[in-house]
Each structure stands twice: as C-alpha cells, then as structure tokens.
Short mmCIF file of C-alpha atoms in Angstrom, two decimals:
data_model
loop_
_atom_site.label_atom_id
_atom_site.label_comp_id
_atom_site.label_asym_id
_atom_site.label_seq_id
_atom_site.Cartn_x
_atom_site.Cartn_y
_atom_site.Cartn_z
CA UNK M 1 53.96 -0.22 5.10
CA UNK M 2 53.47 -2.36 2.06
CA UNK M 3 49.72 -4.22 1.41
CA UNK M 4 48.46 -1.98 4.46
CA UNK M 5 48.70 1.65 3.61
CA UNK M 6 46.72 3.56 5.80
CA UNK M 7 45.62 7.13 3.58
CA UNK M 8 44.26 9.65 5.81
CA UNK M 9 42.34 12.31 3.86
CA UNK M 10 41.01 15.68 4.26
CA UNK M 11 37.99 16.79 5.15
CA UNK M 12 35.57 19.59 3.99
CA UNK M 13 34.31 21.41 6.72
CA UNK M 14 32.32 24.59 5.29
CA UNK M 15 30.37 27.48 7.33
CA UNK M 16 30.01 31.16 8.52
CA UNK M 17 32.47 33.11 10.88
CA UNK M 18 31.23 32.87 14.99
CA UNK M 19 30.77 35.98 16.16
CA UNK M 20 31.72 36.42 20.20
CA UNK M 21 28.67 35.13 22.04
CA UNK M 22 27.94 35.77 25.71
CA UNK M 23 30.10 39.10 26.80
CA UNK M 24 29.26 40.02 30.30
CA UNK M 25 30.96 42.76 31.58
CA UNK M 26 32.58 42.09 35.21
CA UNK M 27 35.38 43.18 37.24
CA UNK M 28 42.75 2.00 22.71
CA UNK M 29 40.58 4.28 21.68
CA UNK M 30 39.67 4.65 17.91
CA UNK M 31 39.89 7.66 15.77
CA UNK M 32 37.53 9.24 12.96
CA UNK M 33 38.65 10.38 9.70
CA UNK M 34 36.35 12.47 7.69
CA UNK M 35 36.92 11.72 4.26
CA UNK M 36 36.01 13.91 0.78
CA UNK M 37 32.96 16.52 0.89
CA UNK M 38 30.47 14.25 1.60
CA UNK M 39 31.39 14.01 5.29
CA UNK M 40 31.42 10.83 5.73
CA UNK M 41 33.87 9.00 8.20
CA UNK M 42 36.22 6.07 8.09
CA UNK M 43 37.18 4.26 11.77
CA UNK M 44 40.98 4.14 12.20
CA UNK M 45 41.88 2.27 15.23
CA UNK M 46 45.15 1.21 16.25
CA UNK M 47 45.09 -2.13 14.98
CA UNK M 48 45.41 -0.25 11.61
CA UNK M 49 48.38 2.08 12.48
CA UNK M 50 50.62 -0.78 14.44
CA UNK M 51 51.42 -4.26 13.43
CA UNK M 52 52.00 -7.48 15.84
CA UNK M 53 55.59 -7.44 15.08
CA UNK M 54 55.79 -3.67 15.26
CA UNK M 55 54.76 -3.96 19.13
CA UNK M 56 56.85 -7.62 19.46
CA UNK M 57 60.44 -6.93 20.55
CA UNK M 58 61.36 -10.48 21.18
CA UNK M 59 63.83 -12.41 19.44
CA UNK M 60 65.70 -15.54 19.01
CA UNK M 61 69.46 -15.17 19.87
CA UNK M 62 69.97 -18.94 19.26
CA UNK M 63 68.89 -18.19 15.26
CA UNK M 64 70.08 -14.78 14.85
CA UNK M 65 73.50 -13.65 13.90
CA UNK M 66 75.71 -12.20 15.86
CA UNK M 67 77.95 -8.62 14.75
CA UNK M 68 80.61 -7.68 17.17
CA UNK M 69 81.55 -4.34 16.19
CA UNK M 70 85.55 -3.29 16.37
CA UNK M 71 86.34 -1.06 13.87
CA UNK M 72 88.66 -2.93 11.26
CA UNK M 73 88.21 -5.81 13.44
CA UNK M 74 84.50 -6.49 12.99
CA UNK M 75 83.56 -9.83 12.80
CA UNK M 76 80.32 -11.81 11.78
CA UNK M 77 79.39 -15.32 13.23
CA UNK M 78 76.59 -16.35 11.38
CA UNK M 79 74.60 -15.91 7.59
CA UNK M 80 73.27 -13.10 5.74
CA UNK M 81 75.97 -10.33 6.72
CA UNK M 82 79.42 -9.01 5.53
CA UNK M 83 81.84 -6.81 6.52
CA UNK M 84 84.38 -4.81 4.65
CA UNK M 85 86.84 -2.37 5.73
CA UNK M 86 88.47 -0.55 2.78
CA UNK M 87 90.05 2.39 2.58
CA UNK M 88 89.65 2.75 6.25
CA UNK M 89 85.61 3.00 5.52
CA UNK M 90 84.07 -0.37 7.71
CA UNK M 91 81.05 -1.37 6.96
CA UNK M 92 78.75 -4.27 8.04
CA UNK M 93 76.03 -5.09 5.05
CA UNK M 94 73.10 -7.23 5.78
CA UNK M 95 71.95 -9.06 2.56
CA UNK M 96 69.23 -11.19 3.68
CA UNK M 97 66.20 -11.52 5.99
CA UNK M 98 66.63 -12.19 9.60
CA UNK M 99 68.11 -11.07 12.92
CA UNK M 100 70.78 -9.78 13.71
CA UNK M 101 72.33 -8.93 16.88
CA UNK M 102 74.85 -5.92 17.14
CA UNK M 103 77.28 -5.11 20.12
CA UNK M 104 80.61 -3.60 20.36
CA UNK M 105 82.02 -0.51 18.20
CA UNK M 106 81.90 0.84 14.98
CA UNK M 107 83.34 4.03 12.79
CA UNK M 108 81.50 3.47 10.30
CA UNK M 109 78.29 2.46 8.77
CA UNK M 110 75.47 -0.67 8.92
CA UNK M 111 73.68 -0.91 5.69
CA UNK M 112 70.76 -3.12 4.80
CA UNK M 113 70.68 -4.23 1.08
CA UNK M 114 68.27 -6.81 0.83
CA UNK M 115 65.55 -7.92 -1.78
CA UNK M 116 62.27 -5.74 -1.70
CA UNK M 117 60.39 -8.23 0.04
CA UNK M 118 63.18 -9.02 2.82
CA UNK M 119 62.00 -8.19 6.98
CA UNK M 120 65.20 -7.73 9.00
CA UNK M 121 65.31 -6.92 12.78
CA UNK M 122 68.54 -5.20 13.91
CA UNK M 123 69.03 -5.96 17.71
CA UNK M 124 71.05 -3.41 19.10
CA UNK M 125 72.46 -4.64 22.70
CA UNK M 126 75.36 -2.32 23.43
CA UNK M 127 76.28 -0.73 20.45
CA UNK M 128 77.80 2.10 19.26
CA UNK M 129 77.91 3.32 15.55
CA UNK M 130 79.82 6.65 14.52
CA UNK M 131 79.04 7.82 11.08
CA UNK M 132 80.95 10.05 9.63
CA UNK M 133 79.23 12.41 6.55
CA UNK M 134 76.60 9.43 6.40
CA UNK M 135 73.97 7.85 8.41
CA UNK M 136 74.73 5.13 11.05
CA UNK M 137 72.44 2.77 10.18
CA UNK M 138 71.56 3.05 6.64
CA UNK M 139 68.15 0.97 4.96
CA UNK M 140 69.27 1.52 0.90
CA UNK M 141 66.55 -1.66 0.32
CA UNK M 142 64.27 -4.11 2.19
CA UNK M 143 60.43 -4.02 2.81
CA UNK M 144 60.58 -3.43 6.25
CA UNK M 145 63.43 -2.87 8.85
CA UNK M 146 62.44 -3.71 12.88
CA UNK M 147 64.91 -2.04 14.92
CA UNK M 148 65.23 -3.49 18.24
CA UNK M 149 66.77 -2.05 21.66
CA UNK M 150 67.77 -5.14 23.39
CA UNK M 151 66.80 -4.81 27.49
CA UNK M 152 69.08 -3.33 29.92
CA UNK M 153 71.54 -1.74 26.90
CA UNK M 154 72.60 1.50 26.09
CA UNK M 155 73.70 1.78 22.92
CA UNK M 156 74.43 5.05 20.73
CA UNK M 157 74.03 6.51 17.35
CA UNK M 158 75.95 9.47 16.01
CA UNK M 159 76.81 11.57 12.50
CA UNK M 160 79.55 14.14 12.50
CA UNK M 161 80.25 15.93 9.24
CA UNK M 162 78.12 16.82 6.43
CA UNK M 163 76.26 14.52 4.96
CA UNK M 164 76.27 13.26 1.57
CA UNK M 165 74.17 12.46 -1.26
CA UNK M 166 73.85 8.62 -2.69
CA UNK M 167 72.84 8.82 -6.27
CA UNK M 168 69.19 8.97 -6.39
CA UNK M 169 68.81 11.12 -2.77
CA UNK M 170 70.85 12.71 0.05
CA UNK M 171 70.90 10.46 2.79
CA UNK M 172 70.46 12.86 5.67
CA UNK M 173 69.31 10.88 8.86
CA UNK M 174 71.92 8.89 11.44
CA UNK M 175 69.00 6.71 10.84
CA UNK M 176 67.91 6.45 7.10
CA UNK M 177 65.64 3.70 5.53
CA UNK M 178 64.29 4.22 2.23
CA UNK M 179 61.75 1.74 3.25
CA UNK M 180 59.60 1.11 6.20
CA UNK M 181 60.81 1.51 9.18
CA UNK M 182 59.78 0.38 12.76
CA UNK M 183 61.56 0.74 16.76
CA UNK M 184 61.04 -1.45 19.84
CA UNK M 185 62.19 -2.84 22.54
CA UNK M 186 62.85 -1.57 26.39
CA UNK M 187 66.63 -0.49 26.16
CA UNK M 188 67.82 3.12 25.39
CA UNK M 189 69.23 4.86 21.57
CA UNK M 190 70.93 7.82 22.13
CA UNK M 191 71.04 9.64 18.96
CA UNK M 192 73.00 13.07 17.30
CA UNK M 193 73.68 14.36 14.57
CA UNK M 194 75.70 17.86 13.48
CA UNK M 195 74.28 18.19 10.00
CA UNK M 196 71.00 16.29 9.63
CA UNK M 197 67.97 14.57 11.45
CA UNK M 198 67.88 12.04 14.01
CA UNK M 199 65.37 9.43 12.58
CA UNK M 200 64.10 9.45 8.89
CA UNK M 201 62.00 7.23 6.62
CA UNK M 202 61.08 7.91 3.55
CA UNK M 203 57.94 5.57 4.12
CA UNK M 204 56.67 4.36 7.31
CA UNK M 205 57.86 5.39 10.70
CA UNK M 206 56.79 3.81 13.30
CA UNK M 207 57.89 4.04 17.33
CA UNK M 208 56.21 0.93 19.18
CA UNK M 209 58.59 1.42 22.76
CA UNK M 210 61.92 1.98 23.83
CA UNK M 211 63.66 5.03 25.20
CA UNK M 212 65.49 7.16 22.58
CA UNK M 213 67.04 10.60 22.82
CA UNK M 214 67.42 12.86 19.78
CA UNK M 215 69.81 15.53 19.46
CA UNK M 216 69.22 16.67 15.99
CA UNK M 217 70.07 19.66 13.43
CA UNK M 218 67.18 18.91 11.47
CA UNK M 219 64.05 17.28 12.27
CA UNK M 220 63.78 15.04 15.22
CA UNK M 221 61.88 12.18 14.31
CA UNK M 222 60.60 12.48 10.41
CA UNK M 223 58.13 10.11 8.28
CA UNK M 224 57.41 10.97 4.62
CA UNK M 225 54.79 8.81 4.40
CA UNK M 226 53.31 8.72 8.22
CA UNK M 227 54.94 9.21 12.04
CA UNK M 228 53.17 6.22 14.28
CA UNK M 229 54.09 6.49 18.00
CA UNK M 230 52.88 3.23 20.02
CA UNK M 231 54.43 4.03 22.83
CA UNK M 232 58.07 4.79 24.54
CA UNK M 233 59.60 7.55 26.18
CA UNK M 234 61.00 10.00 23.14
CA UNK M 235 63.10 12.91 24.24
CA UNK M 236 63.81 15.60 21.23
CA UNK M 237 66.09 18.22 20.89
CA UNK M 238 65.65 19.47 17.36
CA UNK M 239 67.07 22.53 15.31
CA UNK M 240 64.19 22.25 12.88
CA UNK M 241 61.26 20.37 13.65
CA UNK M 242 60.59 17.55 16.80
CA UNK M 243 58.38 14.90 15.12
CA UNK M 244 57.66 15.51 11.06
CA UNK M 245 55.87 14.28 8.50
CA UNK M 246 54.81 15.10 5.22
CA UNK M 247 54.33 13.93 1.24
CA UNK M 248 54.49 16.33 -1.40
CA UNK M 249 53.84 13.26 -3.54
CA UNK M 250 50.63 11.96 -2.32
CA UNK M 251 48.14 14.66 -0.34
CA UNK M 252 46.47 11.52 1.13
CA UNK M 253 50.19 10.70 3.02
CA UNK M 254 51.99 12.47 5.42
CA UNK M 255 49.90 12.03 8.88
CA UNK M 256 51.48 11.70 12.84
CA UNK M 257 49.19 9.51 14.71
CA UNK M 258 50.13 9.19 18.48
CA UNK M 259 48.17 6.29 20.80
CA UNK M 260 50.87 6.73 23.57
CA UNK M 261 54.38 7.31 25.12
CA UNK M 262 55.62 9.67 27.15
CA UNK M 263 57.00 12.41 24.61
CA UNK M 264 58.99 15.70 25.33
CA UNK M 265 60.22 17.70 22.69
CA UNK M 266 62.33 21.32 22.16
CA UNK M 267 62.29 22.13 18.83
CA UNK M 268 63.55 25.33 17.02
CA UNK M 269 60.42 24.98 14.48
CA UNK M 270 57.20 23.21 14.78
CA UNK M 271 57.11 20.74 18.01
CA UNK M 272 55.00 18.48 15.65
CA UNK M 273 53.97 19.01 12.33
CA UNK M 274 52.41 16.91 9.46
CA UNK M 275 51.41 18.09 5.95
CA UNK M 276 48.44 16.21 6.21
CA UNK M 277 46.38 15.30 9.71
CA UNK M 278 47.98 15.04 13.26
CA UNK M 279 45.68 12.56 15.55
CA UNK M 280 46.40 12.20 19.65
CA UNK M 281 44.69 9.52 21.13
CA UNK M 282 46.68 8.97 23.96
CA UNK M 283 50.11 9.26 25.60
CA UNK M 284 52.20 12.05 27.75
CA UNK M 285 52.82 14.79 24.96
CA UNK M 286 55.40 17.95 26.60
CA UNK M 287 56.45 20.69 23.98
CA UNK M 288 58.85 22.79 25.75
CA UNK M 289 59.84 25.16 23.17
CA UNK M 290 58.78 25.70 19.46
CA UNK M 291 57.20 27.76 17.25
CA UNK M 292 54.10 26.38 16.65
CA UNK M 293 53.79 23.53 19.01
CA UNK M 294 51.16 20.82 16.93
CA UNK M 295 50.68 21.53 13.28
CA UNK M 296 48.79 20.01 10.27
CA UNK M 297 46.15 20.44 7.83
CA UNK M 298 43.64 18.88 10.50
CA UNK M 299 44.25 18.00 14.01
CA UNK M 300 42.08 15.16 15.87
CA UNK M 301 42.87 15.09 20.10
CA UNK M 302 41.05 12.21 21.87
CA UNK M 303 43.09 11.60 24.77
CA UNK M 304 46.23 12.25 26.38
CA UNK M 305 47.97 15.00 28.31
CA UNK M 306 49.40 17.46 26.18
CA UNK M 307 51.23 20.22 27.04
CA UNK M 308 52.51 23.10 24.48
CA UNK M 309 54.42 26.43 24.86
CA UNK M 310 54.87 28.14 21.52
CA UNK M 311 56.56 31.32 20.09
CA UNK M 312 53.47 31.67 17.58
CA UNK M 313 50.52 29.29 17.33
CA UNK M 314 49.55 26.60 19.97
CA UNK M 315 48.00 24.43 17.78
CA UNK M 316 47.34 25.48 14.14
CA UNK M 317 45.20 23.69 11.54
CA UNK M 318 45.77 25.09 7.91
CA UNK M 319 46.43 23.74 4.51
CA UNK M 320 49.77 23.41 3.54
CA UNK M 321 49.38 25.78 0.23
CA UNK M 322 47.62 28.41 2.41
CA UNK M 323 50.51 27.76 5.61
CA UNK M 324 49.35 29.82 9.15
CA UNK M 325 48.03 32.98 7.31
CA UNK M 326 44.86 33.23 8.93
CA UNK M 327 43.87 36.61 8.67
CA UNK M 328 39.97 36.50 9.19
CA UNK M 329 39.98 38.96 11.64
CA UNK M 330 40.44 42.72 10.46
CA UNK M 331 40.14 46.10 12.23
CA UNK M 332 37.34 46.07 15.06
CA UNK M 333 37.60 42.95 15.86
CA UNK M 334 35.88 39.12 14.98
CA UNK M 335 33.96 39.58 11.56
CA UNK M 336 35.67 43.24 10.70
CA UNK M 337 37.56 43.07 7.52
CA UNK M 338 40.56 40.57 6.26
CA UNK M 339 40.18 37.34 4.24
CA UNK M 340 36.74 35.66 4.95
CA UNK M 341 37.45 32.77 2.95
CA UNK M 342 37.37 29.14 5.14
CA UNK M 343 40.27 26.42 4.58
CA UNK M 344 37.15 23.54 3.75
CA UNK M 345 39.91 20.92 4.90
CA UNK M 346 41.67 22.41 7.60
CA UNK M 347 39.76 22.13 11.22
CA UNK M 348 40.72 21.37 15.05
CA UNK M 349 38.52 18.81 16.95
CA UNK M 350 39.21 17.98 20.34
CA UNK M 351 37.10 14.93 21.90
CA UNK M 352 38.67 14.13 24.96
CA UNK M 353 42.20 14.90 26.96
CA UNK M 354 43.93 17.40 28.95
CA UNK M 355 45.48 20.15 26.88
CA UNK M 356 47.87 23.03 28.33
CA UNK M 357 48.65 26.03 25.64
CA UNK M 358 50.88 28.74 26.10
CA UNK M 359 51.10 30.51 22.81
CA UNK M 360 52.61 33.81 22.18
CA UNK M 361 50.53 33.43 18.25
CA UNK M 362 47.46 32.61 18.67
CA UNK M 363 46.55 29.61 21.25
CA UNK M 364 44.41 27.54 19.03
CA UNK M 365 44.09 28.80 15.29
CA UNK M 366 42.20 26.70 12.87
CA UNK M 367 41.60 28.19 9.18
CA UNK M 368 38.50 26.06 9.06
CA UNK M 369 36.22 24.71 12.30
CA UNK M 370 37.54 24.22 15.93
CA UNK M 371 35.15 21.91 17.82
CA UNK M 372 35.13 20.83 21.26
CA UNK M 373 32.97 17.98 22.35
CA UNK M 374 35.03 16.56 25.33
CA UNK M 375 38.11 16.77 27.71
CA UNK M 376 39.46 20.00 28.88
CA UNK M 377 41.20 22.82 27.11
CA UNK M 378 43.46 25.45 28.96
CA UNK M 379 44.89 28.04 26.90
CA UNK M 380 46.73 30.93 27.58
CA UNK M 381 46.95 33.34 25.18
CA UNK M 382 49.36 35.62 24.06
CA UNK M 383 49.97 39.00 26.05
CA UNK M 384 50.60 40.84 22.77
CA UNK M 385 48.37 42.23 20.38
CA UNK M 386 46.95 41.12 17.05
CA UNK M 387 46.31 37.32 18.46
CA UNK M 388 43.71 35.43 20.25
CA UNK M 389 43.63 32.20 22.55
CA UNK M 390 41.14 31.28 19.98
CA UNK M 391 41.19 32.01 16.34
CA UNK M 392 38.94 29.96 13.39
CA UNK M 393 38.07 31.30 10.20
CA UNK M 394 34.42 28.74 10.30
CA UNK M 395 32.73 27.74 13.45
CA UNK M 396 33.71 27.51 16.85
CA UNK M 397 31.12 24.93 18.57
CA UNK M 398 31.48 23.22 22.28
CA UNK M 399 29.04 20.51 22.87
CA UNK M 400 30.80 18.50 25.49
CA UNK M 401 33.80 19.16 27.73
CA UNK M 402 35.33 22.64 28.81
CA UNK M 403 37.86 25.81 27.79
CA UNK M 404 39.31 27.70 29.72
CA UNK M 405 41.47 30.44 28.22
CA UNK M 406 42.17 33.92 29.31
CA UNK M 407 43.21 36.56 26.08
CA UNK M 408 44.78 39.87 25.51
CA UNK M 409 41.01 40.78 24.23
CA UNK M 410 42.43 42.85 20.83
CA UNK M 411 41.24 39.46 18.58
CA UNK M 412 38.42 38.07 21.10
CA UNK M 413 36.79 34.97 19.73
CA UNK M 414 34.75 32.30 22.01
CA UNK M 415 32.61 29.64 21.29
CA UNK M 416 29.47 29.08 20.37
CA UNK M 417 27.81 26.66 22.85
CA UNK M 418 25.25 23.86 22.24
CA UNK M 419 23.57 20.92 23.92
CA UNK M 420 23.27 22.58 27.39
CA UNK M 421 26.37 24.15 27.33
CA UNK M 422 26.97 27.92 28.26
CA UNK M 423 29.76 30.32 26.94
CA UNK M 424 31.25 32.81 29.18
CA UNK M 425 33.65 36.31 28.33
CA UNK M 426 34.73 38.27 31.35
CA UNK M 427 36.18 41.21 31.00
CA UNK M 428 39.06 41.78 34.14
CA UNK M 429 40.45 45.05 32.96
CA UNK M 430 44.59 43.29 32.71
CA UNK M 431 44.22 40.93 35.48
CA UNK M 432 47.64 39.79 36.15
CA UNK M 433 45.54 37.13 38.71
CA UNK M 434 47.31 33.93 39.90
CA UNK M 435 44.79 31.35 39.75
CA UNK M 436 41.46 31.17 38.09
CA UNK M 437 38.83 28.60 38.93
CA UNK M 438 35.73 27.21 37.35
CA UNK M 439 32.88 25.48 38.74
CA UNK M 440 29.74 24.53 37.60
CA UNK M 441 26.21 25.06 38.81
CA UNK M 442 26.38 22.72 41.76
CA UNK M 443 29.89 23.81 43.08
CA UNK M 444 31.81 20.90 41.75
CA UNK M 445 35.48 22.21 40.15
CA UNK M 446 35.32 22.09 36.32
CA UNK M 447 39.08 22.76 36.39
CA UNK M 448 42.03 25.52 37.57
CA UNK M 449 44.11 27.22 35.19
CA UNK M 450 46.92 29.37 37.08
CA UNK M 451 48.45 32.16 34.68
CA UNK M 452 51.85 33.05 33.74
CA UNK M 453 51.12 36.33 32.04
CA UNK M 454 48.85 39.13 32.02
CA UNK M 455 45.57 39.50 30.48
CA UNK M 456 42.60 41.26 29.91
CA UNK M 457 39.45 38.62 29.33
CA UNK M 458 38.99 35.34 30.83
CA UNK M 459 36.80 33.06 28.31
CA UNK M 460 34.84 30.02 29.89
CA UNK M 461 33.17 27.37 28.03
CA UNK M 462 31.35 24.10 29.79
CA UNK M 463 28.07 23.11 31.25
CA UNK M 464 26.67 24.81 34.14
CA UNK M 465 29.15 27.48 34.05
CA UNK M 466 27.87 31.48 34.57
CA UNK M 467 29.89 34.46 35.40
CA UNK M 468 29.05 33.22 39.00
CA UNK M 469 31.08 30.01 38.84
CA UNK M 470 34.28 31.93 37.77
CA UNK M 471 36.41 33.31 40.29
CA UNK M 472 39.88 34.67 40.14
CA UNK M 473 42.44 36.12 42.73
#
C-alpha cells in the first residue's frame, strides 16, 4: 500500500515463569500495538488497514471497457487493453488505469502492465480464466490492482501445470500481483490451483467482501507484506498454509489483521500464520483442520468467534528464529528443568471474543506472556502427554473475562488471577464427562464447554468462580 504503510512491530514483554496457582483437590473496534522495549502503544484502527476504495465495489460500466473472453476470439471494445493470441498463448494486457469489465472465456492469461503509479479495477462478471503453468490473472506492474466480483456472477479462476518462473521471480499464485492488491464486491471467485497458491501478493493483500473459494497446493490466501480481511465469506482448502503472511525482508512487515468475514479454512499446515503479529478484531473465524491453527510472533484477539482444531498448537506465539520450540517445562512439571529463557516479543493477549481450541499440541502456547483481560476462552487440551491447554514461558495473568480448559495434567499450567478474579484446578481423576459448566458466585452461567476427549484436570479462570461453581457430569 504505497504512502500508507502500516508497520506493525514487536513487542518486549519480559518476566518470571507462573507457577500453578490455586490446586484444589476434588473428585469497529481498534487494536493496540506495543511497539520497541519501552512498551509503549500505537492505536491501529481500521481506518488504517482498509481504504474507501478497498471497501467501494461500485463501478461505472458506461466508462469502463469491456473484455469478452473467447479464446482466440477475444475481443476488446474500449481503451487501455490488448489482446494477442500467438502461438496459441491468448492473452489480454491492460496498459493503463481504469476499469475493466471481463466476461466470457479464456485459456490463457490477463496481465496488468501499467506505469507504477496506475489503479486498475478488474470487474469480473462471469468469467472464466484457465492458466496453464502460469497464474490467471497476473499484476507484473501497477500501484494498486482492485479486483471486483460483479453481483449475481460466478466466475472462476484456475492453474493446471507447473508453474513457471518470470525472470526476476516464480510466479506461483492463479492470482499474482507484484504490487498491491485488493478484492470486493458481492459475487463469487472460485479458485484452484495443482501446483501453487490460490491468492498471492507480494505487497498488500487485502479482502474487503465477496465470496471466494480456494482450492490450493500451497498457501491459501498469502501477503508478503500484510493479509487484511474486511469482510466476505472465504472458504480455504490449502495443502500448505490457509491465510499467510510473512517478510523476511522487513521484521516490521508480514502481519494478518482480520475486522470481519465469515472465514473457514482446512489447511495441511498452519490455519493462519504470519511472521510477524496476527490481530482478530472481529468476524466468524472456523479452522477445521491444521497443524497449528493461528500462528505469529504475537497474537492480539478482540472480538470475533473463533474456532480452531489443531494437530499441534491451538494458537502459538513465538519468534520466527526460535519457531514453536517452547520447552520451558522439564521433568516434574511447570518450573522443573528445560529452557527458561522468555521470547521478549512473542506473547498472546486476548481482550474480548469467543474462542473454541481443540489442540492435540498444546492449546494455547505463547514463548513470552498470555494475558486474558476479556471474552471467553474454551480450550481443550490434548489427551496425550508432554502438552498443556496452556503453555507460556513468562506470565500467565487474567484480569477480565474467563477460561475454561480441561488438560491431560502431565504439563499443568493456569493462570495467575488479578483484579477480583479467582483461578481454579480440579483434579477429576480422567473424567471422560460430557458437559462442564461454570457459574459464578450468584448462579449466573459464566459459560459451558462440552468435551470431546478425555481428561484429567479441569482449569477455571473468571470472577466469582470457586470449586463450588464448577460442575461436571
């Protein structure tokens, strides 16, 4: 996003390892950024992540020109396109700023080659582009590129083959734009690939609405620069991960910020992942499969409903030089053994939401702080061994809001409560139990959490809670 990019950066977060507190024994909201070591915070709102035009799908078919895809017989009424077929390779070029409106056919490819400081919008209403060993739609230069799904169309997106390289890098997305790169609109993209991702920019990405379905061999929806999700309804079916981003190039880059949509995502890897920080303030967030379902160097939820099921970690906040090696925990439990040392930028904060965790890792693992000051947390940890529903190498604080997690006990962490808050470990001796519910002092329900899987502690943070307000049958 030239003249307005938005650098998220770390945050130090330094301070001793929790022990487990409190064992009884019994059968458009805006987002902080901490930034540097000196704690202090910058206010990123959405107004910073999402431009009018990014959330403006209208256009003006009277101006725009008009593509009507048919193979060899492509034609263009209007200015600022061409098409060529040679070879029996057809491709439409747009060389200038504007709109254009696609419909129709294509084997082949649409490539924007404009000046650097060039905004096109690409209306798709009922098209189809096949791409064969290259991307679809391919942005080789412009500033920014507003793809827009016209209402009431379907239109389609695919890549068979292997892709290939152009000069200076591979282009490996059906969609690929070297620049930024922004989709709208109320109609639906269907999108696959055999050999690559489904959407990649190697700046901005931005989803302001639509309905698009990704069938990918690589990563889903990917971002080097930043993955900004307005709103939508994004279905993902990824080999690697669902939603990625990450710079290698700038440490400051590389950050997923959701404010809404309704999202569901399968992914082979991570469900989400950024190199840098992940923030949720809103939307309908469903990770059906992955192996760790949200990851980055920092991870900020302030809304939304988010659900995860994971193969390892739930949501996991580490570094990307030190990755999801948190081994803080040796023999004997919290505070016995392993590596001591705190990630001073990696930490979990939760401030508001509903969050569901099933994690067969461990259910939330941060290698710095995990701090709850609002919403609700279920997690269900793993039935296994050697993991925990909650694992942090600093503090674990809850000021505001509740957890609810239930743990195989062999890693046992909980939280250390403040501000009226109260911190409860049950021991149930492998409860397989079907529902567990917490209330608080005055009998009001705090919040149910129904298990799919054994366990051996039930862990309750929230205000007004006691080992009398927890039942389980």
């Amino acid at each position: 996003m030239k003249g307005k990019k938005i650098k998220i950066a770390g945050v130090l977060l330094v301070s001793t390892m929790l022990a487990v507190t409190s064992l009884a024994a019994c059968g458009t909201k805006t987002t902080s950024k901490s930034t540097g070591s000196s704690g202090s915070t910058t206010t990123v709102s959405a107004s910073d992540m999402f431009t009018k035009r990014d959330l403006d799908s209208g256009y003006d078919e009277s101006k725009a020109t008009k593509i009507k895809l048919s193979d060899s017989k492509t034609t263009v009424s209007g200015d600022g396109a061409k098409f060529s077929s040679e070879n029996g390779v057809n491709t439409v070029t747009i060389t200038n700023e504007g709109t254009y409106i696609l419909s129709g056919k294509l084997n082949g490819q649409v490539v924007v080659n404009t000046d650097k400081t060039a905004k096109v919008q690409i209306v798709l209403k009922g098209a189809t582009v096949s791409g064969k060993s290259t991307a679809a739609i391919y942005v080789k230069q412009a500033d920014k590129v507003f793809l827009t799904l016209a209402p009431n169309s379907e239109n389609t997106l695919t890549e068979t083959g292997k892709f290939a390289s152009d000069n200076s890098s591979t282009v490996d997305g059906v969609i690929f734009s070297k620049d930024d790169l922004s989709i709208n609109g109320t109609g639906l993209l269907k999108i696959s690939t055999e050999s690559g991702h489904g959407v990649v920019s190697k700046d901005d990405l931005v989803i302001a609405s639509g309905t698009i379905e990704i069938k990918s061999s690589g990563h889903g929806l990917q971002g080097k620069d930043s993955v900004r999700i307005a709103g939508g309804t994004i279905t993902i079916n990824s080999s690697n991960d669902g939603i990625h981003s990450e710079n290698k190039d700038d440490s400051n880059l590389g950050f997923v910020y959701i404010k809404g949509g309704t999202i569901k995502i399968t992914a082979a890897d991570d469900g989400i992942h950024s190199g840098n920080n992940v923030t949720i303030d809103g939307g309908t967030i469903t990770v059906t499969e992955s192996s760790e379902g949200i990851e980055g160097q920092s991870i900020d939820i302030n809304g939304g409903k988010i659900d995860v099921t994971s193969s390892d970690d739930g949501l996991n906040a580490a570094s990307p030089s030190t990755g999801n090696d948190n081994t803080n925990q040796g023999p004997g439990g919290p505070g016995g053994g392993g590596d001591m040392s705190v990630d001073e930028n990696a930490y979990i904060k939760i401030t508001g939401g509903e969050i569901h965790i099933s994690a067969e890792g461990d259910g939330v693992d941060s290698n710095g702080n995990f701090d709850v000051t609002g919403g609700i947390v279920y997690v269900e940890g793993p039935s296994r061994g050697g993991n925990a529903a909650l694992d942090f190498t600093g503090t674990g604080t809850i000021s505001g809001g509740v957890v609810i997690a239930t743990d195989n006990g062999s890693m046992l962490q909980s939280l250390t409560a403040q501000s009226g808050m109260n911190t409860v470990v049950l021991n149930v001796s492998s409860s397989s139990a079907s529902e567990i519910v917490v209330k608080d002092s005055s009998g009001k329900v705090l919040g149910t959490l129904k298990p799919s899987k054994s366990f051996n502690n039930i862990i309750v943070s929230g205000a007004g809670v006691s080992e009398s307000t927890i039942s389980y049958n």
